[in-house]
Short mmCIF file of C-alpha atoms and ligand atoms in Angstrom, two decimals:
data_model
loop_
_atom_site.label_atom_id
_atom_site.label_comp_id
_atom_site.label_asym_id
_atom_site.label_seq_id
_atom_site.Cartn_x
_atom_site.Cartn_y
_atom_site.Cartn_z
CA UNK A 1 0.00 0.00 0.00
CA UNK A 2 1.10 3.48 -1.03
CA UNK A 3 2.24 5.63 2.59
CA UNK A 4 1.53 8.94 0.97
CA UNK A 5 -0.49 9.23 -2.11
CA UNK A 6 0.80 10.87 -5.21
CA UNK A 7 0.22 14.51 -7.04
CA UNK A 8 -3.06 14.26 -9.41
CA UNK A 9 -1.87 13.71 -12.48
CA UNK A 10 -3.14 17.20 -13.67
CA UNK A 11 -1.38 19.19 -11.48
CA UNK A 12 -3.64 20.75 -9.09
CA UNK A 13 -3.15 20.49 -5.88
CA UNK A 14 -3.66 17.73 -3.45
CA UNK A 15 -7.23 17.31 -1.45
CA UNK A 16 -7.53 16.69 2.07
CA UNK A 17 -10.11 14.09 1.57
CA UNK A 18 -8.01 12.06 -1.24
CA UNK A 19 -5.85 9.88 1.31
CA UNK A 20 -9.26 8.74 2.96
CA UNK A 21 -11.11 8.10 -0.29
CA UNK A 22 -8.11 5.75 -1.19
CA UNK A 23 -8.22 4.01 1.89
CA UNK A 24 -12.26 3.32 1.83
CA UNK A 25 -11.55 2.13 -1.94
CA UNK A 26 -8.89 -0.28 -0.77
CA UNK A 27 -11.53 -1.27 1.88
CA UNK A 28 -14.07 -1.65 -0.74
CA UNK A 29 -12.38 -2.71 -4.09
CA UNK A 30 -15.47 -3.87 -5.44
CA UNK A 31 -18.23 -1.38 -4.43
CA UNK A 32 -22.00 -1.97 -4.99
CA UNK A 33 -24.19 0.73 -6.44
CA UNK A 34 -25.28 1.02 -2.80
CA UNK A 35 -22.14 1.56 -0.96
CA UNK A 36 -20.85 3.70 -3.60
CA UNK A 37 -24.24 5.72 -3.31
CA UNK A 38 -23.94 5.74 0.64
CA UNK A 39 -20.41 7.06 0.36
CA UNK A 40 -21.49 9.99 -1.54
CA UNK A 41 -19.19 8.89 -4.67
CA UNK A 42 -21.92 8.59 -7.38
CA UNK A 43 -23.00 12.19 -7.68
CA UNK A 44 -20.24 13.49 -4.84
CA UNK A 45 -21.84 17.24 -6.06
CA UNK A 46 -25.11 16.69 -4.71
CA UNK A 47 -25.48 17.60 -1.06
CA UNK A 48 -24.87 15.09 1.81
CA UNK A 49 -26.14 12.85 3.03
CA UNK A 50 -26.68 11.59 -1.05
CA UNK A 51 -23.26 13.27 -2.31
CA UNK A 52 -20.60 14.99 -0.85
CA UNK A 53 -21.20 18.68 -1.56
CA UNK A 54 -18.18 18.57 -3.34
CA UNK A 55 -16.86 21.26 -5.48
CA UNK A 56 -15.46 20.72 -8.81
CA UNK A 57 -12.45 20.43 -7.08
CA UNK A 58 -13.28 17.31 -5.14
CA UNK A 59 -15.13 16.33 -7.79
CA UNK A 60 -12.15 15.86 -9.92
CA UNK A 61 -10.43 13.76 -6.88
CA UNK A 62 -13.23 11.55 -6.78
CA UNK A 63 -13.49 10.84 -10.40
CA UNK A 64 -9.20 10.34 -10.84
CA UNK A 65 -9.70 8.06 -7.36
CA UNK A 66 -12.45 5.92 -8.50
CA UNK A 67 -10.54 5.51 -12.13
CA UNK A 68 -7.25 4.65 -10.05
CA UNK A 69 -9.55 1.52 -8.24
CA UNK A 70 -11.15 0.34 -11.38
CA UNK A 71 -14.36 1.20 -10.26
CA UNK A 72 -17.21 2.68 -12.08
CA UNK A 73 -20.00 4.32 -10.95
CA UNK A 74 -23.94 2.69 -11.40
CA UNK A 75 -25.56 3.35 -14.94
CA UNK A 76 -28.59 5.37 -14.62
CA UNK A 77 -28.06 8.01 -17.15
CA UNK A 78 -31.64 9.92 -16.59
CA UNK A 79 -32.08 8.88 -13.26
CA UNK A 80 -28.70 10.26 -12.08
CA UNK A 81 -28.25 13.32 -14.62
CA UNK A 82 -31.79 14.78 -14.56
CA UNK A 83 -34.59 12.98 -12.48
CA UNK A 84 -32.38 13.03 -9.48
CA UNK A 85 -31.30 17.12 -9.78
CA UNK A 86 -34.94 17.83 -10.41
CA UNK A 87 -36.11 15.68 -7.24
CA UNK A 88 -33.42 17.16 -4.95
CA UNK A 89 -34.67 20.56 -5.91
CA UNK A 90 -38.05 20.33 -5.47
CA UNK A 91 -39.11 16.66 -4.14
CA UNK A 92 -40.39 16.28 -0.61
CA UNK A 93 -38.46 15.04 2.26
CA UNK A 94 -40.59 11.50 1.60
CA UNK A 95 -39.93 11.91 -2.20
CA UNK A 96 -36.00 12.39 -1.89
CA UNK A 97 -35.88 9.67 1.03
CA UNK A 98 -38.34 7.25 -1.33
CA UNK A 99 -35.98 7.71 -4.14
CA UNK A 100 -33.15 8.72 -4.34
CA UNK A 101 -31.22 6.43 -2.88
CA UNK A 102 -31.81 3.60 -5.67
CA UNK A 103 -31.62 5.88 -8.11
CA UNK A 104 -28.23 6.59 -7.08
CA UNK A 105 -27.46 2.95 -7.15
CA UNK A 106 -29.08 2.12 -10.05
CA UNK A 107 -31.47 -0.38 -8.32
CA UNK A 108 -34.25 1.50 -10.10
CA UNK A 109 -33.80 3.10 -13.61
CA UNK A 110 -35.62 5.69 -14.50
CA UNK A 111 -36.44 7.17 -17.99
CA UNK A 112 -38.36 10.44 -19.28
CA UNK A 113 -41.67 11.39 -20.29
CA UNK A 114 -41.53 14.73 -22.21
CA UNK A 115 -41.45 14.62 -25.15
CA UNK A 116 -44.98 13.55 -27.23
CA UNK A 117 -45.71 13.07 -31.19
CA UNK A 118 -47.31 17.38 -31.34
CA UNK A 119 -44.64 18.43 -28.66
CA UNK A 120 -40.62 18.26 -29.25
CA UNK A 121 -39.16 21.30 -29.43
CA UNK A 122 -42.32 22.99 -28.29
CA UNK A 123 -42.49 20.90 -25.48
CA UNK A 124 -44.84 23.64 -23.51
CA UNK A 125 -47.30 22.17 -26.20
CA UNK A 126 -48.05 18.89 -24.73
CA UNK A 127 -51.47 17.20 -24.48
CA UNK A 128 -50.84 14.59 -22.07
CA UNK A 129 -53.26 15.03 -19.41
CA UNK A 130 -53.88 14.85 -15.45
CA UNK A 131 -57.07 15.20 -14.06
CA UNK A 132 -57.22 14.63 -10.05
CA UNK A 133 -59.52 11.99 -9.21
CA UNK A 134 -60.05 11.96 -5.28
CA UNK A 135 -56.37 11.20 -3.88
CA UNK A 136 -55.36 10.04 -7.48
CA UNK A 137 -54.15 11.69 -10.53
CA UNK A 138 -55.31 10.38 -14.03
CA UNK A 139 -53.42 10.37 -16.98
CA UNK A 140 -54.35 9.96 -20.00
CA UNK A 141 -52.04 10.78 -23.66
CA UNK A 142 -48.94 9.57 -25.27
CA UNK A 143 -45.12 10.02 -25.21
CA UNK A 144 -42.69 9.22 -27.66
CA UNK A 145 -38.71 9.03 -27.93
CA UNK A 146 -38.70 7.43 -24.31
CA UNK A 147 -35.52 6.25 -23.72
CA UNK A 148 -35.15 3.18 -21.25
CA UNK A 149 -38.74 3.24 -20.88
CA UNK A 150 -38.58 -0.41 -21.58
CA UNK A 151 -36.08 -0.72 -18.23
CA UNK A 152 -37.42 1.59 -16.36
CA UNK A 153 -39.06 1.65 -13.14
CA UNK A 154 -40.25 5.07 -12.79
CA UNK A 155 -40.36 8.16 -15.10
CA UNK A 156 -40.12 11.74 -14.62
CA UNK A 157 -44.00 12.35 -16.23
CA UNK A 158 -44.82 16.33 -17.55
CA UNK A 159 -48.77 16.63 -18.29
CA UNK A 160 -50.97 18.99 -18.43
CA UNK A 161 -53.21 19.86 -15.11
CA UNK A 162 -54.22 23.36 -16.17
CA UNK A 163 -55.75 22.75 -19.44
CA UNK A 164 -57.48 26.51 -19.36
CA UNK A 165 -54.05 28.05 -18.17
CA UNK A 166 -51.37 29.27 -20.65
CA UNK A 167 -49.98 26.42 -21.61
CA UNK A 168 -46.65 27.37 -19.74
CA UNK A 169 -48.46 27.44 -16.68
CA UNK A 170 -51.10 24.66 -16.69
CA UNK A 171 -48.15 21.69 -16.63
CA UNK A 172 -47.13 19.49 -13.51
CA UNK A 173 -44.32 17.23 -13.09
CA UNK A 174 -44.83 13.66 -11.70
CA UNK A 175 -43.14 10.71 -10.68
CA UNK A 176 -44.69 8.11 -13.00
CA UNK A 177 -44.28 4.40 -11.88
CA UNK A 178 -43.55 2.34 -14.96
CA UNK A 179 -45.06 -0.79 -13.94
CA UNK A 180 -48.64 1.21 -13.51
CA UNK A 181 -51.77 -0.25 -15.28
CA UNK A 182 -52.47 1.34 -18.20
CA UNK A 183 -49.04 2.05 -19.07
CA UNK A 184 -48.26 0.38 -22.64
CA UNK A 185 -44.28 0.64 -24.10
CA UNK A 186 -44.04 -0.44 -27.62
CA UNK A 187 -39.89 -0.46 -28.97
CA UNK A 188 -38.65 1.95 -31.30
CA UNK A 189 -35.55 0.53 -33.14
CA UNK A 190 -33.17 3.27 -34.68
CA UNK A 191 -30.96 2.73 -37.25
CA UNK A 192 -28.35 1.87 -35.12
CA UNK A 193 -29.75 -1.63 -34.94
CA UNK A 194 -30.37 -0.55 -30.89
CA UNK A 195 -33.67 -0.28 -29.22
CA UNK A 196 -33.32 2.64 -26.55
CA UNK A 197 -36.17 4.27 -26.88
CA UNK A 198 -40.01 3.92 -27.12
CA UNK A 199 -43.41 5.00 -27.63
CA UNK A 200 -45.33 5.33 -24.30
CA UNK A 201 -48.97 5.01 -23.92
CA UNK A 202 -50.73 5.86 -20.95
CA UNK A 203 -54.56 5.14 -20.77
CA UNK A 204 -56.25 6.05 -17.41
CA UNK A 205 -52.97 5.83 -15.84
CA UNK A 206 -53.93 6.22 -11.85
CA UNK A 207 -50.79 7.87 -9.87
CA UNK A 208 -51.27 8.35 -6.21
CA UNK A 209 -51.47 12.61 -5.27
CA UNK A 210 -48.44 12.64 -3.75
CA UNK A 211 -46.32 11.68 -6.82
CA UNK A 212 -46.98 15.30 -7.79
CA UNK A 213 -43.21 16.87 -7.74
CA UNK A 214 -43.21 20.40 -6.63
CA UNK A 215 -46.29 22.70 -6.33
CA UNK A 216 -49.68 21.60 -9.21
CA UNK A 217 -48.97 23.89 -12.45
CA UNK A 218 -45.37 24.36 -11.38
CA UNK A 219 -44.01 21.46 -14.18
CA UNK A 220 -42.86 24.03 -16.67
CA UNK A 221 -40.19 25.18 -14.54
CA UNK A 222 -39.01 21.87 -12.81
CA UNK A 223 -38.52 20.82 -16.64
CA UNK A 224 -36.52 23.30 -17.59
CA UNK A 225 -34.53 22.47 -14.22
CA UNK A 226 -34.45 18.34 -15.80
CA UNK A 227 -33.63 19.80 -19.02
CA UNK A 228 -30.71 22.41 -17.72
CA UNK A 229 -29.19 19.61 -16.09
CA UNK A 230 -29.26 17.41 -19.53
CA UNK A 231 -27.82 19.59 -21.40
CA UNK A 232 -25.08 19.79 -18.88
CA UNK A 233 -24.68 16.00 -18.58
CA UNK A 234 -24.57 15.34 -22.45
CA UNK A 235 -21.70 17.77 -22.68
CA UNK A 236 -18.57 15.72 -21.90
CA UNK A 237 -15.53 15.02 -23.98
CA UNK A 238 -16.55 11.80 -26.03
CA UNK A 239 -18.11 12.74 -29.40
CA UNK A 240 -21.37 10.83 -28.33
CA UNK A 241 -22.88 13.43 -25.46
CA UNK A 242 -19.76 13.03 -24.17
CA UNK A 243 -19.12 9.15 -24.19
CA UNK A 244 -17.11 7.51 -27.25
CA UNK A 245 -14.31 8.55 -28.97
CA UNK A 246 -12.72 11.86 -29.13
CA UNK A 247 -11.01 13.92 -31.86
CA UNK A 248 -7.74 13.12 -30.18
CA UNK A 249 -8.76 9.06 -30.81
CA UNK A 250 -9.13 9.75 -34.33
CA UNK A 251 -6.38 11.50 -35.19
CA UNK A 252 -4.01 8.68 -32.72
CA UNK A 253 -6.04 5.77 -34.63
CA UNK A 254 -4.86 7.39 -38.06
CA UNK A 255 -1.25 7.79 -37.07
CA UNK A 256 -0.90 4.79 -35.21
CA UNK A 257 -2.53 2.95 -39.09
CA UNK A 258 -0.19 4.52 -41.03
CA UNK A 259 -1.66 8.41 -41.52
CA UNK A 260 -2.94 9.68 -44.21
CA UNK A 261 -2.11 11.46 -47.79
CA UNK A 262 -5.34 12.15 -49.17
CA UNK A 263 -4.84 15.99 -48.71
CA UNK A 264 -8.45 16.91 -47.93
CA UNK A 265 -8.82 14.15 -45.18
CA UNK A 266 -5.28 15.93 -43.90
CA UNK A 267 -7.21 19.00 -43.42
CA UNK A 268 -10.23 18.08 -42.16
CA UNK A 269 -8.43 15.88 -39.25
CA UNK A 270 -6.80 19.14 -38.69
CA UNK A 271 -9.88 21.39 -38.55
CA UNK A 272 -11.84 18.57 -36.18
CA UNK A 273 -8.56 18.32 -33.70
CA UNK A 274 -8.96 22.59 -33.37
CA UNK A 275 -12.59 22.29 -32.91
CA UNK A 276 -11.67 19.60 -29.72
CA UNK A 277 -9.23 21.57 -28.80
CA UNK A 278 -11.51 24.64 -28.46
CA UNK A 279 -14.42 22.38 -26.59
CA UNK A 280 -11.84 21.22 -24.18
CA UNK A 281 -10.79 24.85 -23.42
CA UNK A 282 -14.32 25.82 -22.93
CA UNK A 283 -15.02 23.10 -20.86
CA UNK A 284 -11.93 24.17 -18.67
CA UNK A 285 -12.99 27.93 -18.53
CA UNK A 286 -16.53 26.09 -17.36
CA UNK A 287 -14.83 24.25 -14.20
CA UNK A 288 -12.65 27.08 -13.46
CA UNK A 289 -15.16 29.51 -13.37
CA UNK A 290 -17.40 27.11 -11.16
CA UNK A 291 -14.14 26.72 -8.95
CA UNK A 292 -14.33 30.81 -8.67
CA UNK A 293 -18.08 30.32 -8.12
CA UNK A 294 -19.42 32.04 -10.80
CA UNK A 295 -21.67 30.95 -12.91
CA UNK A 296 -20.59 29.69 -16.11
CA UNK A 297 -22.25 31.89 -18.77
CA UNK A 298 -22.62 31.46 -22.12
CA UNK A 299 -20.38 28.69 -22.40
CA UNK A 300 -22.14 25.72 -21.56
CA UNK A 301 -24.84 26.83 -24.21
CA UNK A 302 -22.33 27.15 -26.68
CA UNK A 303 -20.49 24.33 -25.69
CA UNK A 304 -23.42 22.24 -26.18
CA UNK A 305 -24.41 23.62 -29.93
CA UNK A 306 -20.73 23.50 -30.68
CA UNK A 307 -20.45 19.81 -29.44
CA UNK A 308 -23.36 17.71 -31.18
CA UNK A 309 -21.45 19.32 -34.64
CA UNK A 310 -18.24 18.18 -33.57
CA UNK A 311 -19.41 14.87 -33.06
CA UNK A 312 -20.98 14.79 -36.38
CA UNK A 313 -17.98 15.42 -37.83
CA UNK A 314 -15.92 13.24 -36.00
CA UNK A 315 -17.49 10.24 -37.03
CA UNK A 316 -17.77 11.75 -40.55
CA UNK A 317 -14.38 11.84 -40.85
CA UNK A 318 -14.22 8.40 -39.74
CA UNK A 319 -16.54 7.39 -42.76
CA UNK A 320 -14.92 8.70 -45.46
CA UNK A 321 -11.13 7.89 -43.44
CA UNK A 322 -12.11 3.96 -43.14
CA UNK A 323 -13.75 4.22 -47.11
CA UNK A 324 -16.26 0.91 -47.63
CA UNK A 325 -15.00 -0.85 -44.00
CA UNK A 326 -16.78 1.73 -42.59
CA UNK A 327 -19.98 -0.22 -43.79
CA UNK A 328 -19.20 -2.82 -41.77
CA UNK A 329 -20.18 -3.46 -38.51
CA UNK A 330 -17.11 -3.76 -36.57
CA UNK A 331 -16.77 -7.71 -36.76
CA UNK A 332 -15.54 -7.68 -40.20
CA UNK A 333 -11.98 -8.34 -40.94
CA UNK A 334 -9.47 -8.17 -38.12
CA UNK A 335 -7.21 -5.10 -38.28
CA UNK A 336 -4.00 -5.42 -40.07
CA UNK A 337 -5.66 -7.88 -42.37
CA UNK A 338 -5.54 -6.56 -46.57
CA UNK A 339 -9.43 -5.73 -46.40
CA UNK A 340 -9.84 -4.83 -42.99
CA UNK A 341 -9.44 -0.46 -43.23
CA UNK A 342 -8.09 1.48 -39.93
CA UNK A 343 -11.73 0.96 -38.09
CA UNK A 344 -12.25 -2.07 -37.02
CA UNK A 345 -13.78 -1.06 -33.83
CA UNK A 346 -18.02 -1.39 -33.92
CA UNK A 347 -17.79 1.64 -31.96
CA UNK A 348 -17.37 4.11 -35.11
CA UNK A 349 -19.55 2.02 -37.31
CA UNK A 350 -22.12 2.63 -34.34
CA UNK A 351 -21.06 5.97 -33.71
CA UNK A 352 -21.50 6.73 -37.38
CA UNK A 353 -25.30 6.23 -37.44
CA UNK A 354 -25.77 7.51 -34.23
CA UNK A 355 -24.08 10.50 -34.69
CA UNK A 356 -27.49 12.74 -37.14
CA UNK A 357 -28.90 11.80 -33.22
CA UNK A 358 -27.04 14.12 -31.42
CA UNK A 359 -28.15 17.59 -32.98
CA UNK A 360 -32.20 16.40 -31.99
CA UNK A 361 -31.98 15.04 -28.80
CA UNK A 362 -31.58 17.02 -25.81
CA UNK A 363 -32.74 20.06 -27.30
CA UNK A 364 -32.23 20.81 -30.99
CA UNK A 365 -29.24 22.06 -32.70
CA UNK A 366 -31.68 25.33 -34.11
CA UNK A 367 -33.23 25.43 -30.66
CA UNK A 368 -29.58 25.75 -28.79
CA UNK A 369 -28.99 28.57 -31.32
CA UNK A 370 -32.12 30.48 -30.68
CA UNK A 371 -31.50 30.32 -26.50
CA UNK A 372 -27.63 31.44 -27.82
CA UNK A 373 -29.35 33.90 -29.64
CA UNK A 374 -32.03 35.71 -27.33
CA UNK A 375 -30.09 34.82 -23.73
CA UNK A 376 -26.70 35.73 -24.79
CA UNK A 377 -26.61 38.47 -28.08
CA UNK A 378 -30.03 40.30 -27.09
CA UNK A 379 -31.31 39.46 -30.20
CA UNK A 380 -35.38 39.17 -30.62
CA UNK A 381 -37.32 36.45 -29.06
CA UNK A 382 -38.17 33.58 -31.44
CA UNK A 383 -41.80 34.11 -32.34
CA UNK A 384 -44.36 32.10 -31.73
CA UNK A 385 -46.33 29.86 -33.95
C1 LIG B 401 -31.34 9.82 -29.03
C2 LIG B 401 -32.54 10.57 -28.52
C3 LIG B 401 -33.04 10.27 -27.26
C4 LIG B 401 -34.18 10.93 -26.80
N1 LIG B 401 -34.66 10.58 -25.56
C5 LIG B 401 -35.75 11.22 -25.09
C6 LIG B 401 -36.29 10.85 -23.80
O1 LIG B 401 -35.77 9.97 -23.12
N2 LIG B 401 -37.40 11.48 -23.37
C7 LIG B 401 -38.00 12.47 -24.09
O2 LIG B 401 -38.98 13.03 -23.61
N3 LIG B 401 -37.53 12.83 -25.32
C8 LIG B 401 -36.43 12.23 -25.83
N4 LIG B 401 -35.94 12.57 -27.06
C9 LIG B 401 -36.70 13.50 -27.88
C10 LIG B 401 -36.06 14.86 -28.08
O3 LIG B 401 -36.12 15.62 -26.91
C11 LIG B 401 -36.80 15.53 -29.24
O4 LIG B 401 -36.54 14.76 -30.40
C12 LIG B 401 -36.35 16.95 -29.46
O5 LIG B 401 -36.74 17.76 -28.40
C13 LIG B 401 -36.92 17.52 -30.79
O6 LIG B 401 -38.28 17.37 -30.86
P1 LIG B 401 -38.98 16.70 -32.12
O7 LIG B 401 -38.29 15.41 -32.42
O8 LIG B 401 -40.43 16.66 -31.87
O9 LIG B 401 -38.65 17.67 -33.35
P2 LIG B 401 -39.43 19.02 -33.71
O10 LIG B 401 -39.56 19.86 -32.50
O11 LIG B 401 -40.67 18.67 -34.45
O12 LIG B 401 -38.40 19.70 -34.69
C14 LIG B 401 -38.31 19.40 -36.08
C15 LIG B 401 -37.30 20.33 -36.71
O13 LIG B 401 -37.76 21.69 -36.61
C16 LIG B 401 -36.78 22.51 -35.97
N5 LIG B 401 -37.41 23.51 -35.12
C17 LIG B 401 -38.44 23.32 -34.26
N6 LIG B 401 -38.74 24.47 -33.62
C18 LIG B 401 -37.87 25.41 -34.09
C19 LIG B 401 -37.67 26.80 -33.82
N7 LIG B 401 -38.43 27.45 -32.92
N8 LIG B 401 -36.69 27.46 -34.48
C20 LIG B 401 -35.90 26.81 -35.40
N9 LIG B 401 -36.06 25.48 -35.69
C21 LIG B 401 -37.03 24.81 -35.05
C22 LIG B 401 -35.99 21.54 -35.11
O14 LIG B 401 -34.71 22.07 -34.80
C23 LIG B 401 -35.93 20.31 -35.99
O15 LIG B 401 -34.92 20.44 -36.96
C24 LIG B 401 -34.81 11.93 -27.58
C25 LIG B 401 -34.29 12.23 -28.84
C26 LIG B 401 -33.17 11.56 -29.31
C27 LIG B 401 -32.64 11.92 -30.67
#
């Protein structure tokens, strides 16, 4: 066992809390989603006693201590990134105490119900109803796009309460059970080959009145709290919302094969290594202003809209790099081999057609520019159709 433990390997300097961290790893080498959860290392940002308050600073210790161990966190991409924020900001004491907890460990996976066939982009648009019943809600409508719905076992639900309100102000947000009669998931394959995400029906869905989340017509603004904290959590450094390869994987998989010639390919692994380059400065400027405590500005914003392109053309650069292999699904011929082309890995030929994904979901490419746009340069407010 190490007697002192070493400088992070990016420099900054050492955390008080690192040398105890290491030790309850080394206690714990193979964590469950609970214990992890319980120690405050899944989301160590979120208050005690379900994270550690930690500042990005910590944050960063926890993340380079965890990677040291070998250990990753629980998988529950909307429960931990967005249902989880939402419910620590404006659940109940019973709500947070209900949930949270599994969420964190990834006992229960949750998914989202926002979006609906008349209602993307203008989400305030939904039709998805909830009448109260007595001590139950009732919902009736239909969602679409639902990722995980399939695994889930409880969705963050928007519907409509207020249906004489403006329709900014007649939505709630719910805790939806998945398992809930009247609930019907049907699979939506994309062209991928994957099924993530579905079509949700509910039909006289009955939710018990305290699954309401915050106060009845309040839902407009607890989404754009879910949503805020999406966008946030889709903006890492992988070119797939932050998962997958990066520009700096492309360019090391081309040298390491050989490079290239073709003059135009030259350039445009040139231009896609700047545009990482720039991302990964902004996302610095973003942690060191949250470091300084202020609030980070335009950047995330444009970090976002600047992100889903990059991604695009990361993995359209890996197209036209690999030529015809690219087709292929990444269990063609081995690498090295006369017909096998520099990308033998599934992961571009998957990244490749999930890539047009990544300007839609999450908030639109146009839509990004139009917040850019009226929050940030003052310019006129979209209008309304
Ligand atoms: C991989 C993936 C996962 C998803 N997972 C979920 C999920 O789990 N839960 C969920 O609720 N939803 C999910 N979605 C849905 C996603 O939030 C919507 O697709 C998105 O909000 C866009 O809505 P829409 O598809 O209805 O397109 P629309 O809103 O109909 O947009 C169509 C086109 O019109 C453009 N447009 C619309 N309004 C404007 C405007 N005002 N100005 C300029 N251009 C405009 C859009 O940019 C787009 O190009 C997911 C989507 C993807 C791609």
């Amino acid at each position: 066992m190490d007697s002192a433990p070493p400088p992070p390997a990016d420099g900054t300097d050492d955390h008080p809390l690192r040398a105890e961290l290491r030790t309850w790893l080394e206690e714990h080498p193979t964590p469950s989603g609970r214990q992890l959860a319980g120690r405050g290392l899944v989301a160590p940002h979120w208050p005690p006693p379900w994270g550690l308050g930690a500042d990005p600073t910590l944050q960063l210790v926890v993340d380079e201590e965890l990677r040291r161990a070998g250990v990753r966190r629980p998988e529950n991409t909307i429960g931990i990134g967005w249902a989880g924020p939402t419910l620590l900001h404006a659940g109940t004491e019973e709500q947070k105490e209900r949930y949270l907890v599994p969420l964190l460990a990834a006992e229960e996976i949750w998914c989202q119900l926002f979006s609906e066939p008349g209602a993307g982009s203008d989400l305030a648009s939904l039709t998805t109803r909830a009448e109260l019943d007595g001590d139950e809600w009732v919902v009736q409508g239909q969602k679409v796009w639902t990722s995980y719905a399939h695994r889930a076992q409880f969705g963050i639900l928007l519907a409509r309460t207020e249906p004489d309100a403006p329709k900014h102000q007649g939505i709630s947000y719910f805790v939806c059970p998945m398992d809930a009669p009247g609930i019907t998931v049907r699979p939506l394959v994309d062209m991928t080959g994957t099924h993530t995400f579905n079509e949700v029906f509910l039909d006289e869905v009955r939710l018990p009145r305290e699954n309401l989340v915050g106060e009845r017509g309040q839902g407009w603004s607890l989404g754009k709290v879910t949503l805020g904290n999406e966008r946030v959590s889709l903006s890492g450094a992988g070119a797939l919302w932050g998962m997958g390869p990066t520009a700096d994987d492309l360019v090391a998989t081309v040298r390491d094969t050989g490079g290239t010639s073709d003059p135009i390919l030259r350039q445009r692994l040139a231009r896609v290594w700047g545009e990482g380059e720039i991302l990964r400065l902004l996302r610095m400027r973003m942690v060191a202003a949250a470091v300084a405590g202020v609030p980070p500005g335009a950047e995330a914003s444009v970090r976002k809209a600047l992100a889903d392109d990059h991604g695009q053309h990361i993995m359209d650069l890996a197209r036209d790099l690999a030529g015809a292999s690219a087709m292929l699904d990444g269990t063609g011929p081995a690498p090295g081999t006369p017909d096998a082309g520099p990308w033998p890995d599934a992961m571009w030929s998957y990244g490749f057609l999930f890539a047009p994904a990544l300007t839609i979901g999450g908030g639109t490419s146009e839509v990004q520019r139009n917040i850019i746009a009226e929050r940030t340069l003052g310019l006129p407010h979209d209008p309304e159709v």
